[in-house]
Short mmCIF file of C-alpha atoms in Angstrom, two decimals:
data_model
loop_
_atom_site.label_atom_id
_atom_site.label_comp_id
_atom_site.label_asym_id
_atom_site.label_seq_id
_atom_site.Cartn_x
_atom_site.Cartn_y
_atom_site.Cartn_z
CA MET A 1200 5.77 -14.29 12.59
CA SER A 1201 6.63 -17.56 11.27
CA ALA A 1202 6.06 -18.04 7.00
CA ALA A 1203 3.72 -19.15 5.88
CA ARG A 1204 3.76 -23.21 4.73
CA ILE A 1205 2.53 -23.80 1.17
CA LEU A 1206 1.99 -27.75 -0.31
CA VAL A 1207 2.94 -28.12 -3.58
CA VAL A 1208 0.85 -30.71 -5.27
CA ASP A 1209 2.09 -31.69 -9.21
CA ASP A 1210 3.33 -35.35 -11.13
CA GLU A 1211 5.61 -32.95 -13.17
CA SER A 1212 8.77 -32.87 -11.17
CA GLU A 1213 10.35 -29.65 -13.52
CA ILE A 1214 7.25 -27.50 -11.91
CA ARG A 1215 7.25 -28.82 -8.65
CA GLY A 1216 11.02 -27.72 -9.00
CA LEU A 1217 10.33 -24.47 -10.19
CA LEU A 1218 7.38 -23.93 -7.83
CA LYS A 1219 9.50 -24.64 -4.87
CA GLU A 1220 12.32 -22.34 -5.45
CA ILE A 1221 10.23 -19.52 -6.48
CA LEU A 1222 8.24 -19.81 -3.28
CA ALA A 1223 10.94 -20.56 -1.35
CA ASP A 1224 12.41 -17.35 -2.93
CA GLU A 1225 9.25 -15.30 -1.74
CA GLY A 1226 9.98 -16.46 1.78
CA TYR A 1227 7.45 -19.08 2.27
CA GLU A 1228 7.92 -22.56 3.36
CA VAL A 1229 7.38 -25.05 0.67
CA ASP A 1230 6.52 -28.78 0.59
CA VAL A 1231 6.06 -30.64 -2.77
CA ALA A 1232 4.45 -33.97 -3.41
CA ALA A 1233 4.36 -35.75 -6.76
CA ASP A 1234 1.19 -37.39 -6.30
CA ALA A 1235 -2.07 -37.82 -3.93
CA ALA A 1236 -0.58 -40.49 -1.72
CA GLU A 1237 2.81 -37.75 -1.12
CA ALA A 1238 0.43 -35.20 -0.49
CA ARG A 1239 -1.78 -37.21 1.93
CA SER A 1240 1.24 -38.03 3.63
CA ALA A 1241 2.90 -34.45 3.67
CA ARG A 1242 -0.48 -32.51 5.03
CA ALA A 1243 -0.40 -35.31 7.94
CA GLN A 1244 3.19 -34.31 8.76
CA HIS A 1245 2.55 -30.60 8.48
CA ASP A 1246 -0.44 -28.55 8.27
CA PRO A 1247 -0.36 -26.20 5.22
CA ASP A 1248 -1.84 -22.73 5.14
CA LEU A 1249 -2.25 -23.14 1.44
CA VAL A 1250 -2.20 -26.17 -1.21
CA LEU A 1251 -1.43 -25.62 -4.88
CA LEU A 1252 -3.09 -28.85 -6.28
CA ASP A 1253 -2.66 -30.22 -10.12
CA ILE A 1254 -5.92 -31.43 -11.55
CA TRP A 1255 -4.30 -34.46 -13.76
CA MET A 1256 -2.19 -36.88 -11.66
CA PRO A 1257 -1.79 -40.03 -12.27
CA ASP A 1258 -3.09 -41.85 -9.68
CA THR A 1259 -5.71 -39.78 -8.04
CA ASP A 1260 -7.26 -36.68 -9.85
CA GLY A 1261 -7.12 -33.27 -8.20
CA ILE A 1262 -10.75 -32.98 -8.12
CA THR A 1263 -11.33 -36.35 -5.92
CA LEU A 1264 -8.71 -35.02 -3.86
CA LEU A 1265 -10.01 -31.83 -3.13
CA ARG A 1266 -13.52 -33.16 -3.10
CA GLU A 1267 -12.02 -35.33 0.32
CA TRP A 1268 -10.00 -32.45 1.71
CA VAL A 1269 -12.99 -30.23 1.81
CA GLN A 1270 -15.47 -32.71 3.72
CA PRO A 1271 -16.10 -31.32 7.19
CA ASN A 1272 -12.84 -33.50 8.74
CA GLY A 1273 -10.63 -32.37 6.14
CA THR A 1274 -8.17 -29.11 5.44
CA SER A 1275 -9.70 -25.77 6.54
CA CYS A 1276 -6.71 -24.55 4.37
CA PRO A 1277 -7.50 -22.69 0.86
CA VAL A 1278 -6.83 -25.02 -2.31
CA VAL A 1279 -5.94 -23.39 -5.56
CA MET A 1280 -6.17 -25.58 -8.17
CA MET A 1281 -3.80 -25.70 -11.37
CA SER A 1282 -4.27 -27.10 -14.62
CA GLY A 1283 -2.64 -27.27 -18.21
CA HIS A 1284 -5.94 -28.73 -19.63
CA GLY A 1285 -8.24 -26.44 -18.14
CA THR A 1286 -12.01 -25.84 -19.34
CA VAL A 1287 -14.79 -23.63 -17.87
CA GLU A 1288 -16.37 -26.57 -16.41
CA THR A 1289 -13.38 -27.78 -14.30
CA ALA A 1290 -12.80 -24.47 -12.93
CA VAL A 1291 -16.60 -24.18 -12.13
CA GLU A 1292 -16.71 -27.74 -10.67
CA ALA A 1293 -13.24 -27.06 -8.46
CA THR A 1294 -14.96 -23.96 -7.43
CA ARG A 1295 -18.16 -25.51 -6.18
CA LEU A 1296 -16.17 -27.86 -4.46
CA GLY A 1297 -14.62 -24.97 -2.10
CA ALA A 1298 -11.15 -24.36 -4.21
CA PHE A 1299 -10.04 -20.71 -3.57
CA ASP A 1300 -9.20 -20.09 -7.27
CA PHE A 1301 -8.29 -21.58 -10.37
CA VAL A 1302 -5.03 -20.79 -12.60
CA GLU A 1303 -4.18 -22.20 -16.03
CA LYS A 1304 -0.70 -23.28 -17.08
CA PRO A 1305 1.68 -22.58 -18.12
CA LEU A 1306 1.57 -19.81 -15.27
CA SER A 1307 2.11 -16.55 -15.10
CA LEU A 1308 4.50 -15.91 -12.23
CA ALA A 1309 3.13 -12.76 -11.43
CA LYS A 1310 -0.38 -13.40 -11.68
CA LEU A 1311 0.37 -17.15 -9.59
CA LEU A 1312 2.06 -15.04 -6.79
CA ARG A 1313 -0.82 -12.41 -6.41
CA THR A 1314 -3.06 -15.54 -6.20
CA VAL A 1315 -1.07 -17.21 -3.47
CA GLU A 1316 -0.99 -13.84 -1.49
CA ARG A 1317 -4.83 -13.45 -1.75
CA ALA A 1318 -5.53 -17.36 -0.90
CA LEU A 1319 -3.33 -16.81 2.06
CA ASP A 1320 -5.08 -13.83 3.07
CA SER A 1321 -8.20 -15.49 3.05
CA GLY A 1322 -7.12 -18.35 5.18
CA ARG A 1323 -5.90 -16.26 7.87
CA ASN A 1324 -9.19 -14.39 8.27
CA LYS A 1325 -11.36 -17.35 8.30
CA ARG A 1326 -8.87 -18.68 11.07
CA GLN A 1327 -9.20 -15.22 12.90
CA SER A 1328 -13.08 -14.74 12.09
CA GLY A 1329 -14.10 -14.22 15.78
CA ARG A 1330 -11.55 -11.66 16.24
CA ALA A 1331 -11.39 -7.88 15.37
CA LEU A 1332 -8.95 -7.61 12.15
CA THR A 1333 -7.58 -5.03 10.54
CA PRO A 1334 -8.79 -4.88 6.93
CA PRO A 1335 -5.05 -5.53 5.02
CA LEU A 1336 -5.29 -2.73 2.70
CA LEU A 1337 -5.65 -0.23 5.78
CA ALA A 1338 -1.91 -1.07 6.82
CA PRO A 1339 0.20 1.56 5.03
CA VAL A 1340 2.64 -0.42 2.67
CA GLY A 1341 6.25 -0.69 2.63
CA LYS A 1342 9.54 -1.95 4.40
CA SER A 1343 11.47 1.24 4.23
CA ARG A 1344 12.64 2.48 8.08
CA ALA A 1345 10.54 5.37 7.61
CA MET A 1346 7.34 3.13 6.89
CA ALA A 1347 8.31 0.65 9.66
CA ALA A 1348 8.66 3.66 12.04
CA LEU A 1349 5.54 5.10 10.97
CA ARG A 1350 3.72 2.02 11.66
CA GLU A 1351 5.33 1.28 15.05
CA GLN A 1352 4.34 4.78 16.31
CA VAL A 1353 0.68 4.49 15.36
CA GLN A 1354 0.32 1.31 17.13
CA GLN A 1355 1.45 3.20 20.46
CA VAL A 1356 -0.76 5.62 19.87
CA ALA A 1357 -3.99 3.97 18.39
CA PRO A 1358 -5.08 2.77 21.85
CA HIS A 1359 -5.04 6.16 23.71
CA GLU A 1360 -7.66 8.58 23.44
CA THR A 1361 -5.40 11.43 22.84
CA PRO A 1362 -6.12 13.79 20.25
CA VAL A 1363 -3.85 13.46 16.90
CA LEU A 1364 -2.41 15.76 14.46
CA ILE A 1365 -1.40 14.24 11.52
CA VAL A 1366 1.02 16.19 9.35
CA GLY A 1367 2.23 15.74 5.86
CA GLU A 1368 2.45 17.30 1.87
CA PRO A 1369 -0.74 16.95 0.28
CA GLY A 1370 -1.33 13.29 -1.26
CA THR A 1371 0.63 11.62 1.32
CA GLY A 1372 -2.02 9.52 2.72
CA ARG A 1373 -2.76 11.51 6.05
CA GLU A 1374 -6.55 10.32 5.90
CA ALA A 1375 -5.27 6.39 5.29
CA PHE A 1376 -3.34 7.17 8.57
CA ALA A 1377 -6.22 8.34 10.45
CA ARG A 1378 -8.23 5.53 9.32
CA TYR A 1379 -5.44 2.91 10.31
CA ILE A 1380 -5.32 4.75 13.83
CA HIS A 1381 -8.89 3.83 14.02
CA SER A 1382 -9.23 0.61 13.06
CA LEU A 1383 -6.32 -0.28 16.01
CA SER A 1384 -8.05 1.60 18.37
CA PRO A 1385 -10.86 0.48 20.82
CA ARG A 1386 -13.14 2.43 18.95
CA ALA A 1387 -12.74 0.64 15.65
CA GLN A 1388 -16.18 -0.57 15.38
CA ALA A 1389 -17.54 2.83 16.26
CA PRO A 1390 -17.92 5.39 13.39
CA PHE A 1391 -15.02 6.99 11.52
CA VAL A 1392 -16.73 10.48 10.32
CA GLN A 1393 -14.75 13.00 8.27
CA LEU A 1394 -14.95 16.58 8.11
CA VAL A 1395 -13.70 18.54 5.11
CA ALA A 1396 -12.58 21.86 6.60
CA THR A 1397 -12.86 23.46 2.89
CA GLY A 1398 -16.51 22.92 2.91
CA VAL A 1399 -17.19 24.59 6.46
CA SER A 1400 -18.20 28.05 6.33
CA ASP A 1401 -18.09 30.58 9.02
CA ASP A 1402 -22.19 31.03 8.84
CA GLY A 1403 -23.01 27.04 8.80
CA ALA A 1404 -19.96 26.13 11.45
CA ALA A 1405 -22.11 26.02 14.63
CA ALA A 1406 -24.26 23.17 12.67
CA ALA A 1407 -21.92 21.15 10.57
CA LEU A 1408 -19.94 20.67 14.02
CA PHE A 1409 -23.15 20.65 16.78
CA GLY A 1410 -26.09 20.15 14.40
CA THR A 1411 -29.73 21.81 14.69
CA GLU A 1412 -32.74 21.15 17.38
CA ASP A 1413 -35.92 21.98 15.91
CA SER A 1414 -39.85 21.14 16.28
CA ASN A 1415 -38.80 18.53 13.59
CA GLY A 1416 -36.32 17.09 15.59
CA VAL A 1417 -32.82 16.38 15.93
CA HIS A 1418 -30.42 16.78 12.77
CA ALA A 1419 -26.57 15.68 14.24
CA GLY A 1420 -23.69 17.55 13.41
CA VAL A 1421 -20.27 15.59 13.23
CA PHE A 1422 -19.91 15.46 16.73
CA GLU A 1423 -22.81 13.44 17.16
CA GLN A 1424 -22.14 11.40 14.05
CA ALA A 1425 -19.27 10.23 14.94
CA ALA A 1426 -20.17 9.62 19.05
CA GLY A 1427 -18.35 6.61 20.28
CA GLY A 1428 -15.66 6.77 17.19
CA VAL A 1429 -13.64 9.29 15.70
CA LEU A 1430 -13.95 12.50 13.96
CA PHE A 1431 -11.29 13.27 11.36
CA ILE A 1432 -11.10 16.89 10.40
CA ASN A 1433 -9.17 17.00 6.95
CA GLY A 1434 -7.40 19.90 6.62
CA VAL A 1435 -7.32 21.74 9.95
CA GLU A 1436 -5.65 25.11 8.68
CA ASP A 1437 -8.76 25.50 6.15
CA LEU A 1438 -11.12 25.54 9.15
CA PRO A 1439 -12.46 29.35 9.42
CA PRO A 1440 -11.87 31.16 12.51
CA LYS A 1441 -15.58 31.06 13.73
CA ALA A 1442 -15.02 27.21 13.36
CA GLN A 1443 -12.13 26.77 15.24
CA GLY A 1444 -13.31 28.70 18.10
CA LEU A 1445 -16.26 26.25 18.27
CA LEU A 1446 -14.08 23.46 18.19
CA VAL A 1447 -11.55 24.67 20.92
CA ALA A 1448 -14.52 25.18 23.20
CA ALA A 1449 -15.91 22.28 22.34
CA LEU A 1450 -12.56 20.38 23.44
CA GLU A 1451 -12.11 22.26 26.65
CA THR A 1452 -15.36 22.11 28.04
CA ARG A 1453 -16.15 18.17 26.20
CA THR A 1454 -19.53 19.51 25.72
CA PHE A 1455 -21.64 21.22 22.70
CA THR A 1456 -24.99 22.56 22.30
CA ARG A 1457 -26.89 21.99 18.95
CA VAL A 1458 -27.84 25.03 17.19
CA GLY A 1459 -31.73 25.77 18.59
CA GLY A 1460 -31.01 23.74 21.47
CA ALA A 1461 -30.36 24.60 25.15
CA THR A 1462 -29.19 21.65 26.72
CA PRO A 1463 -25.69 20.49 26.44
CA VAL A 1464 -24.40 17.63 25.06
CA ASN A 1465 -21.44 15.67 26.25
CA THR A 1466 -18.65 14.55 23.69
CA ASN A 1467 -17.61 11.30 22.99
CA VAL A 1468 -15.31 11.36 19.94
CA ARG A 1469 -11.57 11.40 19.55
CA ILE A 1470 -10.36 13.91 17.11
CA ILE A 1471 -7.91 13.22 14.64
CA GLY A 1472 -6.82 16.49 12.61
CA SER A 1473 -4.71 16.77 9.39
CA ALA A 1474 -2.57 19.49 8.35
CA THR A 1475 0.43 20.35 6.41
CA SER A 1476 3.38 21.36 7.63
CA ARG A 1477 2.91 25.37 7.07
CA PHE A 1478 -0.14 25.10 9.78
CA LEU A 1479 2.39 23.90 12.46
CA ASN A 1480 4.43 27.34 11.33
CA ALA A 1481 1.92 29.46 11.22
CA GLU A 1482 2.07 32.60 13.56
CA GLY A 1483 -1.62 33.18 13.97
CA THR A 1484 -2.99 34.34 17.16
CA GLY A 1485 -5.82 33.53 19.52
CA VAL A 1486 -7.85 30.59 18.34
CA ARG A 1487 -5.14 29.04 15.84
CA LEU A 1488 -2.49 28.60 18.64
CA GLU A 1489 -4.75 27.57 21.01
CA LEU A 1490 -6.18 24.74 18.42
CA LEU A 1491 -2.94 23.81 17.41
CA SER A 1492 -2.06 23.40 21.30
CA ARG A 1493 -5.05 20.75 21.48
CA LEU A 1494 -4.72 19.09 18.73
CA ASN A 1495 -0.91 18.19 18.26
CA VAL A 1496 -0.60 16.40 21.66
CA ILE A 1497 0.89 14.06 19.54
CA THR A 1498 2.17 14.65 16.27
CA LEU A 1499 2.48 11.92 13.42
CA ASN A 1500 4.78 13.32 10.35
CA VAL A 1501 3.82 11.23 7.06
CA PRO A 1502 7.17 11.86 5.01
CA PRO A 1503 6.83 12.40 1.39
CA LEU A 1504 7.03 9.59 -1.11
CA ARG A 1505 10.72 10.82 -2.50
CA ASP A 1506 11.81 10.04 1.17
CA TYR A 1507 11.16 6.22 1.23
CA ALA A 1508 11.36 5.88 -2.71
CA GLN A 1509 12.42 2.23 -1.92
CA ASP A 1510 9.01 1.18 -1.40
CA VAL A 1511 7.38 2.38 -4.53
CA PRO A 1512 7.62 -1.12 -5.94
CA ASP A 1513 5.99 -2.33 -3.35
CA LEU A 1514 3.36 0.61 -3.74
CA LEU A 1515 3.13 -0.10 -7.13
CA ARG A 1516 2.37 -3.80 -6.77
CA HIS A 1517 -0.08 -3.09 -4.14
CA TYR A 1518 -2.30 -0.83 -5.81
CA VAL A 1519 -2.46 -3.05 -9.11
CA ASP A 1520 -4.21 -5.34 -6.76
CA ARG A 1521 -6.25 -3.21 -4.73
CA LEU A 1522 -7.81 -1.45 -8.07
CA VAL A 1523 -7.77 -5.14 -9.78
CA ASP A 1524 -9.91 -6.37 -7.04
CA GLU A 1525 -11.89 -3.47 -6.23
CA GLN A 1526 -12.82 -2.21 -9.69
CA HIS A 1527 -12.34 -5.12 -11.88
CA LEU A 1528 -9.43 -3.30 -14.12
CA PRO A 1529 -7.45 -6.06 -16.24
CA PHE A 1530 -4.10 -7.22 -14.42
CA ARG A 1531 -0.87 -5.85 -15.34
CA ARG A 1532 2.69 -5.64 -13.55
CA PHE A 1533 5.46 -3.26 -13.73
CA GLY A 1534 8.57 -4.63 -15.31
CA VAL A 1535 11.81 -3.90 -13.46
CA ALA A 1536 13.01 -1.02 -15.54
CA ALA A 1537 9.91 0.38 -15.45
CA GLN A 1538 10.32 -0.09 -11.34
CA ASN A 1539 13.92 1.67 -11.28
CA ARG A 1540 12.22 4.57 -13.49
CA LEU A 1541 9.51 5.29 -10.90
CA ARG A 1542 11.51 4.89 -8.29
CA ASN A 1543 13.77 7.46 -8.81
CA TYR A 1544 10.84 9.85 -9.85
CA PRO A 1545 10.37 12.85 -7.65
CA TRP A 1546 6.71 12.34 -6.88
CA PRO A 1547 5.20 15.60 -6.49
CA GLY A 1548 1.71 14.29 -6.05
CA ASN A 1549 3.13 11.55 -3.66
CA VAL A 1550 1.15 8.53 -3.13
CA ARG A 1551 -1.83 10.06 -4.64
CA GLU A 1552 -0.34 10.78 -7.91
CA LEU A 1553 1.38 6.87 -7.75
CA ARG A 1554 -2.23 5.52 -7.21
CA ASN A 1555 -3.45 7.78 -10.26
CA LEU A 1556 -0.94 6.66 -12.48
CA VAL A 1557 -1.47 2.99 -11.83
CA GLN A 1558 -5.06 3.65 -12.38
CA ARG A 1559 -4.39 5.06 -16.03
CA LEU A 1560 -2.20 2.33 -16.96
CA LEU A 1561 -4.76 0.07 -15.70
CA ILE A 1562 -7.56 1.57 -17.51
CA LEU A 1563 -5.81 2.31 -20.95
CA GLY A 1564 -4.62 -1.60 -20.98
CA GLY A 1565 -1.84 -2.90 -23.11
CA GLU A 1566 0.52 -5.99 -22.62
CA GLU A 1567 0.61 -7.69 -19.45
CA GLU A 1568 4.36 -6.12 -18.55
CA ILE A 1569 4.30 -2.25 -18.22
CA ARG A 1570 7.67 -1.50 -19.95
CA LEU A 1571 9.78 1.71 -19.39
CA ASP A 1572 8.74 3.41 -22.76
CA GLU A 1573 5.41 3.25 -21.55
CA ILE A 1574 6.26 4.72 -18.01
CA GLU A 1575 8.18 7.72 -19.80
CA ARG A 1576 5.39 8.44 -22.06
CA GLU A 1577 3.01 8.66 -18.87
CA LEU A 1578 5.33 10.87 -17.05
CA ALA A 1579 6.24 13.11 -20.20
CA ALA A 1580 2.02 13.73 -20.80
CA HIS A 1581 1.48 14.53 -17.33
CA ALA A 1582 4.86 16.51 -16.43
CA PRO A 1583 3.95 19.99 -14.97
CA THR A 1584 4.94 22.69 -17.69
CA ASN A 1585 6.20 25.40 -15.18
CA GLU A 1586 8.28 22.71 -13.28
CA PRO A 1587 11.55 24.50 -11.97
CA LEU A 1588 15.04 22.57 -12.82
CA VAL A 1589 15.94 22.50 -9.18
CA LYS A 1590 12.98 21.46 -6.93
CA GLN A 1591 12.52 23.81 -3.79
CA ASP A 1592 12.41 20.40 -2.02
CA LEU A 1593 16.07 20.03 -3.02
CA LEU A 1594 17.11 23.56 -1.87
CA ALA A 1595 15.61 22.81 1.41
CA LEU A 1596 18.58 19.92 1.96
CA PRO A 1597 22.03 20.60 2.99
CA LEU A 1598 24.37 21.15 0.66
CA ARG A 1599 26.01 17.68 0.64
CA GLU A 1600 22.73 15.59 1.06
CA ALA A 1601 21.17 17.68 -2.20
CA ARG A 1602 24.29 17.19 -4.26
CA GLU A 1603 24.25 13.34 -3.62
CA HIS A 1604 20.14 13.10 -4.28
CA PHE A 1605 20.57 15.24 -7.22
CA GLU A 1606 24.03 13.12 -8.59
CA ARG A 1607 22.20 9.71 -7.44
CA ALA A 1608 18.98 10.54 -9.42
CA TYR A 1609 21.03 11.47 -12.07
CA LEU A 1610 22.99 8.60 -12.74
CA GLN A 1611 20.28 6.00 -12.20
CA GLN A 1612 18.24 7.57 -14.98
CA GLN A 1613 21.18 8.20 -17.36
CA LEU A 1614 22.12 4.42 -16.70
CA ILE A 1615 18.71 3.27 -17.44
CA LEU A 1616 18.78 5.19 -20.91
CA CYS A 1617 22.28 3.53 -21.49
CA ASN A 1618 20.66 -0.07 -21.00
CA GLY A 1619 22.60 -0.85 -17.49
CA LYS A 1620 26.16 -0.64 -19.77
CA VAL A 1621 28.55 1.35 -17.53
CA GLY A 1622 30.93 1.86 -20.46
CA GLN A 1623 28.22 3.61 -22.66
CA LEU A 1624 27.08 5.66 -19.34
CA ALA A 1625 30.55 6.97 -18.65
CA LYS A 1626 30.77 8.25 -22.36
CA ARG A 1627 27.65 9.32 -22.18
CA VAL A 1628 28.21 11.67 -18.76
CA GLY A 1629 31.79 12.32 -19.46
CA MET A 1630 33.26 10.25 -16.45
CA GLU A 1631 36.16 8.11 -15.99
CA ARG A 1632 34.90 4.60 -15.83
CA THR A 1633 37.00 3.99 -13.08
CA HIS A 1634 35.95 7.24 -11.20
CA LEU A 1635 32.30 6.32 -11.80
CA TYR A 1636 32.19 2.80 -10.88
CA ARG A 1637 33.27 4.56 -7.37
CA LYS A 1638 30.78 6.86 -7.74
CA LEU A 1639 28.06 4.43 -8.37
CA ARG A 1640 28.92 2.32 -5.46
CA SER A 1641 29.50 5.35 -3.07
CA LEU A 1642 25.56 6.28 -4.11
CA GLY A 1643 24.28 2.88 -3.80
CA VAL A 1644 23.25 2.71 -7.52
CA ASP A 1645 22.86 -1.12 -8.49
CA PHE A 1646 24.41 -0.94 -11.97
CA ARG A 1647 24.16 -4.88 -11.78
CA GLN A 1648 20.96 -5.34 -11.60
CA LEU A 1649 20.26 -2.64 -13.95
CA ALA A 1650 22.74 -4.26 -16.71
CA GLU A 1651 20.77 -7.75 -16.07
CA ASP A 1652 17.14 -6.27 -16.62
#
């Protein structure tokens, strides 16, 4: 997939140069123009995916140019207006004419990049409006090998009708992966119905699964509610024995009968289940083992967040953008030191805990940049009081991996407390500096970046 092309139109050379450098570093192709004439020429040579357009220019102002470009034969790409002398009236006029957004100078880099991403997403959605799209928030976030491999596995599994069992720790986002499978499948336009296993009792299992039928008509259970689509069973291991037996029978015969009814109904659902790893290792008998064999034809293992901690900065940005857009919370960004601290946090509650942290910080508000001291206060306030010094997950690793895991997290945190100064770190941890440098390099700890921060 080729990089998006952005046209920057601004009469100030310093701003043009700065924006070109920043956007190029973000992976975009960037063209620049100093005035309307150069902008028209640049558009004629390369059709941009986005235009950043200054309002006040010497020959033709940006509003006039915007009005020209949004004519029926003009550009179809989104336009973001920029101005150092913005007024409410100007912003309203630009929006009325079709501008995607309006940003004021001096530009906030974080806000500008976020606006650029949103505008490009909007442009892509408009260009592909005739096709079925995967909503961008459904796709699991992260550039790590673990997430890339899992997304690839989902893309291979999604087109088929096979049952899928999604296994992972609580909070890892198993439901999000189930919805991602659904969004990529031929059933994407059909219902996605969730059954929370803890809410099903033995006595009510048949009615919950298959519905009821009486003189007042049919009351659909989850199988009929999900007809043509996906039935997601959240927490398979928590289903009571009777519900497990009914589910096995329905999967085997591909039919069910409503409570109070006599006519079998054909099933037309794809089953996706979620469970913790203890379900796979359970030594059940009868129904439990038979249900497991029905569901885990394909098993997707969602790793805990600590196993792909390099994706934490991307997840932080993702949830900031999502919560700002969905809940209209004030925008804030995580400083580099704060990101580094959270990248080394063990995240016992996984992605759910990360999202909750972001939501709290946005609701509580503060300066635009979320700094390390604020993160430390949050983590201290919500730390489990009975958390053991050595975590159970560390004990599950081989000795060498556990030692490296502990040393990396220990030295990264100590380095942050020393403001990135290796000399101070050497005194703090009682190591000779040359040996410490070798240790940091072998563990992949980027002490230079922390020192610059």
